[in-house]
Amino acid sequence: MEKHLHQTRRFPSILLCSLVLLVSMVGCQDEVITTYTYTTQVPVTLQVSSFRNAEVIIEPGRPLDNPGKIYIYGDYLFVGAPGEGIHILDNTNPSSPKNLNFIPIEGTGDLAINSNILYADNYIDLLAFDISDPNNIALVKRELDVFPTMYSSREEGIIITYKDTVITTSEERMSIGFWGRPAFRNDMMAFSGAESASRASQSYGQGGSMARFTLLNNHLYTVDHYHLRVFDVDDPKDPKFLTDISLGWGIETIFPFQDKLFIGSMTGMFIYDASDPARPKQMSRYDHITACDPVVANETHAFVTLRTGVACRFGVDELHVLDIVDPYQPKLVKTYSMDNPHGLGLSGNHLYIAEANHGLKSFEVSNVLDIKPLEHLKEIKSIDIIPGPKSLIVIGPDGVCQYDYSDRNKLRKLSCISVGNKLNR
C-alpha cells in the first residue's frame, strides 16, 4: 500500500480562541486536512471466454516489472509477473542470466514444474505447459474451474477479478495522528512454498517460501485463502483435480518436507500427513497471533516468520522456532525479534530471512536456542529466497539477485537483474 500524507493546519487567532473559551469553555482544536494516496483493488467483471479462447503465444523476453514468485528448474530461473505471466531466464551461469522468453498468462500468481511440465493458474483454471524445449513451449492441458473460490459471480460465464487502482482523497478531521486508510487487497507477495525431492519417476523444481503451489509424491498441492486443493499428476501432462480441503481462513503458504505439508496461515501453522498423497490428513496446528506467516522445516524444527503488514497490521515481527520431532504436538522453543520478515530459506544449518526494506539476513541455526547472526545485507530489498544448487536467489520489488553462498559466513553477489531488465554484477 502506498500512502502519502500531507497535512495543512489552520490556526485560529488567539483572540478568537479566547472568545470561544469565554463563551463555551471549550478549548480550540486544530483542524487537519489529510490527503492520502493508497493502492487498493477494485472489482472488474471478466468474460471467462475471453481468456479460455485466447491463444497463448510465447513472447520474446521482456523486462522484469513487478516481479512475483521465483522458481528454479534445472538451468532455468522462472520469475512470475503477477496477473500477467512468467519470465523464463537461462541461468546456466548465475553470474550472467539471460532473459529467454515470456509466457503470457492472465490472472496468474503461482507456478510449479514437474518433469518439464509447468503448472500455472489462469484465474479459475489450471494450465499445464510443456517446457522441454524453452524455445518451443506448448499448452498441453487446461483443467477447468478448479479455483472457483478465488473469483466469483452469480452469472454463468462471468467472473469477478480485481485490478490494482491508485486512489487519492482528502478528509478534514479534528484529530492529530491519523494514520490513513488501509487498503484491503490480496498481496501477491504474501504467499509461500518450496519443492521437495521428487520420486524417481518425476523431477520437481524448487520454489521459494512464498509459493502456493508445491509438488510431492506425484501430486500437485495448491492453497488459496481457504482451501488446500489436490491434483493427481502421475501423468505430468494430464493433471487431474481430486479434491479440496477446507482449512479455515487466511491461508497463505505451503511447504513440503518428506511426506508432510507445512501450511502457513495468518493465525497459525498446519502440519498435514501426505503419506497417502491423494488424501492428506491434518496432524496438528500451531496457533499464533494474527500475522503474515510463511514456514520452512527440516527433520526436527519448523521456522516460522511472523510479520506486520497491510492485512496483518496487528501482528508482530518475529521468528518462531518450533520443535516438530512429534509432528502431532509442535512446541514453540524460542522466539526471536525481527525487523519485518517475509520469505525465508533453509540450507543445512543456515537460515536466510528476507526482511523486506530492511534487507537480507543470514543465521547459523545448529543450536536453535541460540541462533547466531552472520550477515545483514541492508542494501537489498528482499521478499523471498531460494537456496538453490548454484546460488542463493533473492527476489524483491527491485528485481532478482543471486549470491554465491559457498562461504556461509560471507555472501558474494554474482548478479542482479533489476526491474527494467538491467543486468548488473
XYZ file of C-alpha atoms in Angstrom:
425
model
C 0.000 0.000 0.000
C 1.368 3.359 -0.971
C 0.471 6.169 1.391
C 1.434 9.828 1.258
C 0.105 12.162 3.926
C 0.015 15.917 3.515
C -1.356 17.919 6.444
C -2.383 21.563 6.409
C -3.260 23.206 9.742
C -5.427 26.310 10.054
C -4.619 28.045 13.333
C -7.390 30.311 14.695
C -6.314 33.613 16.088
C -5.608 33.974 19.793
C -8.450 36.484 20.088
C -10.984 34.111 18.570
C -9.860 31.267 20.806
C -10.191 33.472 23.854
C -13.728 34.463 22.843
C -14.760 30.838 22.308
C -13.285 29.826 25.655
C -15.191 32.564 27.414
C -18.492 31.682 25.772
C -18.430 27.879 25.718
C -15.472 26.901 27.925
C -14.467 24.520 25.125
C -10.785 24.518 24.037
C -9.903 25.068 20.401
C -8.601 22.192 18.318
C -6.556 22.318 15.139
C -8.394 21.125 12.073
C -6.407 18.682 9.988
C -6.946 18.246 6.276
C -5.375 14.914 5.379
C -4.716 13.931 1.786
C -3.816 10.292 1.331
C -2.970 8.144 -1.657
C -3.217 4.380 -1.474
C -3.311 1.353 -3.742
C -6.379 -0.812 -3.413
C -8.149 -3.370 -5.592
C -11.462 -2.765 -7.307
C -13.693 -5.489 -8.776
C -13.661 -5.992 -12.547
C -16.107 -8.155 -14.493
C -14.457 -10.574 -16.927
C -15.874 -12.959 -19.514
C -14.474 -16.479 -18.998
C -14.388 -16.976 -22.756
C -12.021 -14.021 -23.108
C -9.126 -15.978 -21.587
C -10.192 -19.561 -22.341
C -10.483 -18.948 -26.068
C -7.392 -16.796 -26.341
C -4.343 -18.412 -27.936
C -1.276 -18.411 -25.686
C 1.544 -17.043 -27.845
C 5.000 -17.225 -26.304
C 6.702 -13.841 -26.433
C 10.361 -12.813 -26.531
C 11.895 -11.989 -23.173
C 10.551 -8.777 -21.709
C 11.922 -6.544 -18.924
C 11.092 -7.539 -15.361
C 8.278 -5.469 -13.936
C 6.644 -6.038 -10.549
C 8.390 -9.413 -10.000
C 6.409 -12.024 -8.074
C 7.262 -15.671 -7.358
C 10.629 -17.276 -8.143
C 11.210 -20.873 -9.172
C 14.215 -22.841 -10.394
C 14.207 -25.914 -12.598
C 17.439 -27.287 -13.988
C 19.429 -24.463 -15.540
C 16.398 -22.176 -15.750
C 15.021 -19.488 -13.490
C 11.333 -18.619 -13.626
C 10.058 -15.267 -12.369
C 6.350 -14.630 -12.061
C 4.765 -11.370 -13.179
C 1.584 -11.324 -11.048
C -1.531 -11.316 -13.177
C 0.453 -11.200 -16.427
C 2.659 -14.253 -16.966
C 6.006 -15.899 -16.335
C 9.535 -14.843 -17.342
C 11.975 -17.636 -18.289
C 15.690 -16.973 -17.845
C 18.628 -19.154 -18.801
C 20.513 -19.415 -15.513
C 23.305 -21.742 -16.666
C 25.708 -19.092 -15.411
C 24.227 -17.346 -12.334
C 26.705 -14.528 -12.863
C 25.113 -13.767 -16.227
C 21.477 -14.965 -16.525
C 19.872 -14.453 -19.929
C 16.261 -13.446 -20.492
C 14.825 -16.041 -22.911
C 11.100 -15.579 -23.275
C 7.808 -14.808 -21.577
C 4.654 -16.916 -21.184
C 1.657 -14.543 -21.069
C -0.957 -15.868 -18.611
C -3.717 -13.587 -17.388
C -4.658 -13.847 -13.730
C -1.646 -15.937 -12.776
C 0.138 -15.854 -9.448
C 1.827 -19.210 -8.876
C 3.685 -21.983 -10.660
C 5.327 -25.360 -10.166
C 7.253 -27.619 -12.555
C 7.115 -31.394 -12.817
C 9.167 -33.326 -15.378
C 9.288 -30.447 -17.892
C 5.611 -29.626 -17.360
C 4.900 -26.191 -15.923
C 1.672 -25.704 -13.971
C 0.206 -22.221 -13.532
C -3.123 -20.709 -12.536
C -5.164 -18.813 -15.106
C -7.899 -17.221 -12.988
C -10.189 -20.207 -12.249
C -8.325 -22.764 -14.414
C -5.089 -24.722 -14.078
C -2.805 -24.717 -17.139
C -0.081 -27.229 -17.995
C 2.704 -26.242 -20.431
C 5.345 -28.488 -21.972
C 8.633 -26.586 -21.499
C 11.008 -29.378 -22.522
C 12.141 -27.010 -25.282
C 12.101 -23.494 -23.782
C 12.094 -22.081 -27.299
C 9.029 -24.072 -28.298
C 6.642 -24.054 -25.335
C 3.181 -25.583 -25.817
C -0.018 -25.616 -23.759
C -0.949 -29.298 -23.250
C -3.838 -29.193 -20.754
C -6.392 -26.827 -19.277
C -8.134 -28.151 -16.167
C -11.356 -26.144 -15.867
C -12.963 -24.480 -12.850
C -10.563 -25.795 -10.216
C -10.081 -22.490 -8.367
C -13.695 -21.294 -8.025
C -13.429 -19.613 -4.622
C -10.765 -17.162 -5.771
C -13.175 -15.414 -8.147
C -16.949 -15.491 -8.049
C -20.046 -14.336 -9.866
C -23.677 -15.398 -9.996
C -23.734 -15.191 -13.769
C -22.571 -18.190 -15.776
C -19.559 -17.399 -17.919
C -18.615 -14.360 -15.846
C -16.010 -13.988 -13.107
C -15.140 -11.095 -10.860
C -11.453 -10.338 -10.658
C -9.630 -7.414 -9.078
C -7.476 -4.665 -10.541
C -4.912 -2.551 -8.684
C -6.157 1.030 -8.542
C -4.500 4.113 -7.066
C -6.923 6.319 -5.140
C -6.247 9.805 -3.765
C -8.728 11.543 -1.484
C -8.871 14.082 1.325
C -10.685 14.312 4.635
C -10.976 17.025 7.244
C -10.621 15.693 10.767
C -10.390 17.167 14.245
C -7.620 14.937 15.479
C -3.870 14.580 15.248
C -2.089 11.350 14.432
C -4.418 9.981 11.749
C -2.586 7.115 10.048
C -4.518 6.995 6.770
C -6.886 4.364 5.451
C -5.511 0.861 4.891
C -6.307 -0.758 1.583
C -7.753 -4.250 1.530
C -6.058 -6.319 -1.123
C -4.690 -9.745 -1.829
C -0.942 -9.176 -1.535
C 0.574 -11.077 -4.429
C 3.795 -11.367 -2.433
C 2.134 -12.866 0.650
C 2.061 -16.442 -0.411
C 4.802 -19.224 0.197
C 6.242 -22.718 -0.502
C 9.173 -24.717 -1.835
C 9.592 -28.058 -3.548
C 10.766 -31.303 -2.032
C 12.887 -34.024 -3.561
C 10.936 -35.964 -6.174
C 10.194 -39.589 -6.636
C 12.495 -41.384 -9.052
C 9.824 -41.231 -11.765
C 9.449 -37.472 -11.631
C 11.694 -34.442 -11.331
C 10.451 -31.368 -9.494
C 11.685 -27.812 -9.444
C 12.284 -25.674 -6.383
C 10.201 -22.709 -5.302
C 10.563 -20.057 -2.651
C 8.864 -19.903 0.705
C 6.152 -17.613 -0.700
C 4.624 -20.112 -3.167
C 1.109 -21.503 -3.037
C 1.832 -24.392 -5.428
C 4.005 -27.348 -4.474
C 4.697 -30.915 -5.623
C 5.038 -34.066 -3.554
C 4.656 -37.779 -4.296
C 3.219 -37.405 -7.818
C 0.670 -34.850 -6.628
C 0.295 -31.105 -7.008
C -0.966 -29.203 -3.957
C -2.274 -25.646 -4.080
C -3.636 -23.328 -1.415
C -5.790 -20.242 -1.597
C -7.145 -18.206 1.288
C -9.445 -21.014 2.441
C -8.616 -24.323 0.755
C -5.986 -26.943 0.088
C -6.527 -28.475 -3.358
C -5.105 -31.788 -4.518
C -4.261 -32.806 -8.113
C -3.047 -36.150 -9.434
C -0.032 -35.511 -11.682
C 1.149 -39.091 -12.076
C 0.988 -38.285 -15.774
C 2.595 -34.832 -15.640
C 0.905 -33.710 -18.875
C -2.542 -34.623 -17.601
C -3.172 -33.041 -14.175
C -6.468 -34.188 -12.656
C -8.266 -32.380 -9.868
C -9.070 -34.745 -6.992
C -10.427 -32.850 -4.015
C -10.283 -29.745 -1.903
C -9.944 -29.497 1.856
C -11.304 -26.565 3.826
C -8.645 -25.027 6.076
C -10.460 -22.046 7.545
C -9.378 -18.548 6.526
C -6.200 -16.588 5.949
C -4.241 -19.450 4.341
C -1.036 -18.149 2.782
C 1.754 -20.651 2.175
C 2.639 -24.297 1.620
C 5.988 -26.040 2.113
C 6.636 -29.767 1.544
C 9.130 -31.803 3.509
C 9.438 -35.584 3.290
C 5.815 -36.826 3.452
C 4.436 -33.735 5.176
C 2.902 -30.450 4.122
C 3.528 -27.372 6.252
C 0.835 -24.773 5.642
C 1.160 -21.216 6.907
C -1.854 -19.065 7.692
C -2.464 -15.698 9.285
C -3.378 -17.377 12.558
C -1.146 -20.429 12.697
C 0.756 -23.275 11.034
C -0.812 -26.583 9.954
C 1.064 -29.853 9.541
C -0.558 -32.366 7.165
C 0.387 -36.005 6.671
C 0.649 -36.618 2.909
C 1.924 -40.208 3.077
C -1.367 -41.024 1.367
C -0.869 -38.225 -1.170
C -4.420 -38.174 -2.534
C -5.898 -37.796 0.951
C -3.707 -35.587 3.169
C -4.779 -35.504 6.817
C -4.192 -32.861 9.444
C -1.690 -33.881 12.108
C -1.586 -30.696 14.166
C -1.938 -26.949 14.257
C 0.209 -24.333 15.971
C -1.677 -21.111 16.721
C -0.129 -17.666 16.945
C -1.174 -14.021 16.931
C -2.679 -12.811 13.647
C 0.291 -12.129 11.375
C 1.509 -12.989 7.877
C 3.252 -16.349 8.103
C 5.487 -18.395 5.750
C 7.260 -21.510 7.064
C 10.176 -23.832 6.224
C 11.181 -27.017 8.029
C 13.699 -29.804 8.470
C 13.555 -33.119 10.352
C 13.386 -31.571 13.810
C 12.310 -27.939 13.581
C 9.982 -25.588 11.739
C 10.967 -21.952 11.262
C 8.050 -19.537 11.014
C 8.294 -15.822 10.278
C 5.522 -13.563 11.552
C 5.240 -10.011 10.328
C 3.108 -6.940 10.382
C 1.659 -5.643 7.132
C -1.433 -4.389 5.315
C -3.518 -7.478 6.078
C -1.768 -8.252 9.356
C -1.122 -4.820 10.812
C -1.850 -6.017 14.341
C 0.777 -8.753 14.104
C 4.361 -8.945 15.303
C 7.750 -9.068 13.586
C 9.300 -12.276 14.869
C 10.882 -15.603 14.022
C 9.309 -18.580 15.809
C 11.252 -21.829 16.098
C 9.117 -24.935 16.704
C 10.121 -28.410 17.804
C 8.366 -30.810 15.392
C 10.022 -34.088 16.391
C 6.475 -35.110 17.297
C 4.523 -33.546 14.401
C 1.270 -34.155 16.292
C 2.432 -31.812 19.049
C 4.607 -28.968 17.721
C 6.133 -26.905 20.516
C 7.463 -23.358 20.461
C 11.052 -23.427 21.695
C 12.277 -19.885 21.016
C 11.145 -16.546 19.611
C 13.494 -14.039 18.005
C 12.729 -10.398 17.251
C 12.980 -9.363 13.573
C 12.514 -6.168 11.558
C 9.805 -7.173 9.065
C 10.453 -10.783 7.986
C 8.890 -12.110 4.794
C 10.165 -15.218 2.991
C 12.899 -17.451 4.310
C 15.139 -20.270 3.127
C 16.870 -23.099 4.990
C 20.063 -24.784 3.785
C 21.583 -27.232 6.239
C 22.293 -25.318 9.445
C 21.932 -21.931 7.797
C 18.783 -19.849 7.653
C 18.248 -16.872 5.344
C 15.481 -14.357 6.054
C 14.121 -11.701 3.691
C 13.493 -8.576 5.760
C 11.757 -6.543 3.022
C 13.026 -2.933 3.148
C 15.423 -3.911 5.921
C 17.495 -6.187 3.687
C 18.645 -9.804 3.850
C 19.857 -11.643 6.963
C 21.669 -14.942 7.458
C 21.928 -17.060 10.611
C 23.657 -20.196 11.847
C 20.912 -22.318 13.446
C 22.556 -25.556 14.601
C 21.566 -24.519 18.136
C 18.005 -23.222 17.827
C 18.089 -21.878 21.378
C 20.907 -19.526 20.404
C 20.923 -18.836 16.679
C 23.920 -16.822 15.541
C 23.517 -13.819 13.193
C 26.102 -13.989 10.412
C 25.399 -11.213 7.964
C 22.953 -8.391 7.293
C 22.873 -7.003 3.749
C 20.880 -3.800 4.136
C 21.182 -2.600 0.562
C 18.836 -5.184 -0.993
C 15.065 -5.137 -0.598
C 14.101 -8.794 -0.243
C 10.772 -10.621 -0.240
C 11.641 -14.271 -0.859
C 14.645 -16.598 -1.099
C 15.634 -19.901 -2.722
C 18.849 -21.592 -1.543
C 19.497 -23.248 -4.907
C 22.184 -25.705 -6.039
C 24.158 -22.976 -7.820
C 23.318 -19.816 -5.920
C 21.192 -18.152 -3.280
C 18.407 -16.467 -5.244
C 16.738 -13.422 -3.696
C 13.720 -11.588 -5.095
C 12.304 -8.233 -4.114
C 10.406 -5.287 -5.592
C 13.568 -4.042 -7.311
C 14.419 -7.320 -9.079
C 16.230 -10.642 -8.669
C 19.740 -11.051 -7.264
C 21.958 -14.126 -6.941
C 24.719 -14.780 -4.430
C 27.481 -17.323 -4.069
C 26.868 -18.797 -0.607
C 29.534 -21.486 -0.578
C 31.143 -19.462 2.224
C 28.191 -19.338 4.596
C 29.747 -16.530 6.595
C 30.092 -14.186 3.634
C 27.688 -13.859 0.713
C 29.231 -12.799 -2.601
C 26.994 -11.124 -5.161
C 27.025 -12.802 -8.569
C 24.407 -10.790 -10.453
C 21.232 -8.731 -10.175
C 18.502 -8.249 -12.730
C 16.721 -5.065 -11.781
C 13.206 -4.043 -12.724
C 13.556 -2.846 -16.297
C 15.779 -5.874 -17.022
C 19.135 -4.206 -16.439
C 21.788 -6.802 -15.513
C 24.464 -5.747 -13.059
C 27.070 -7.576 -11.047
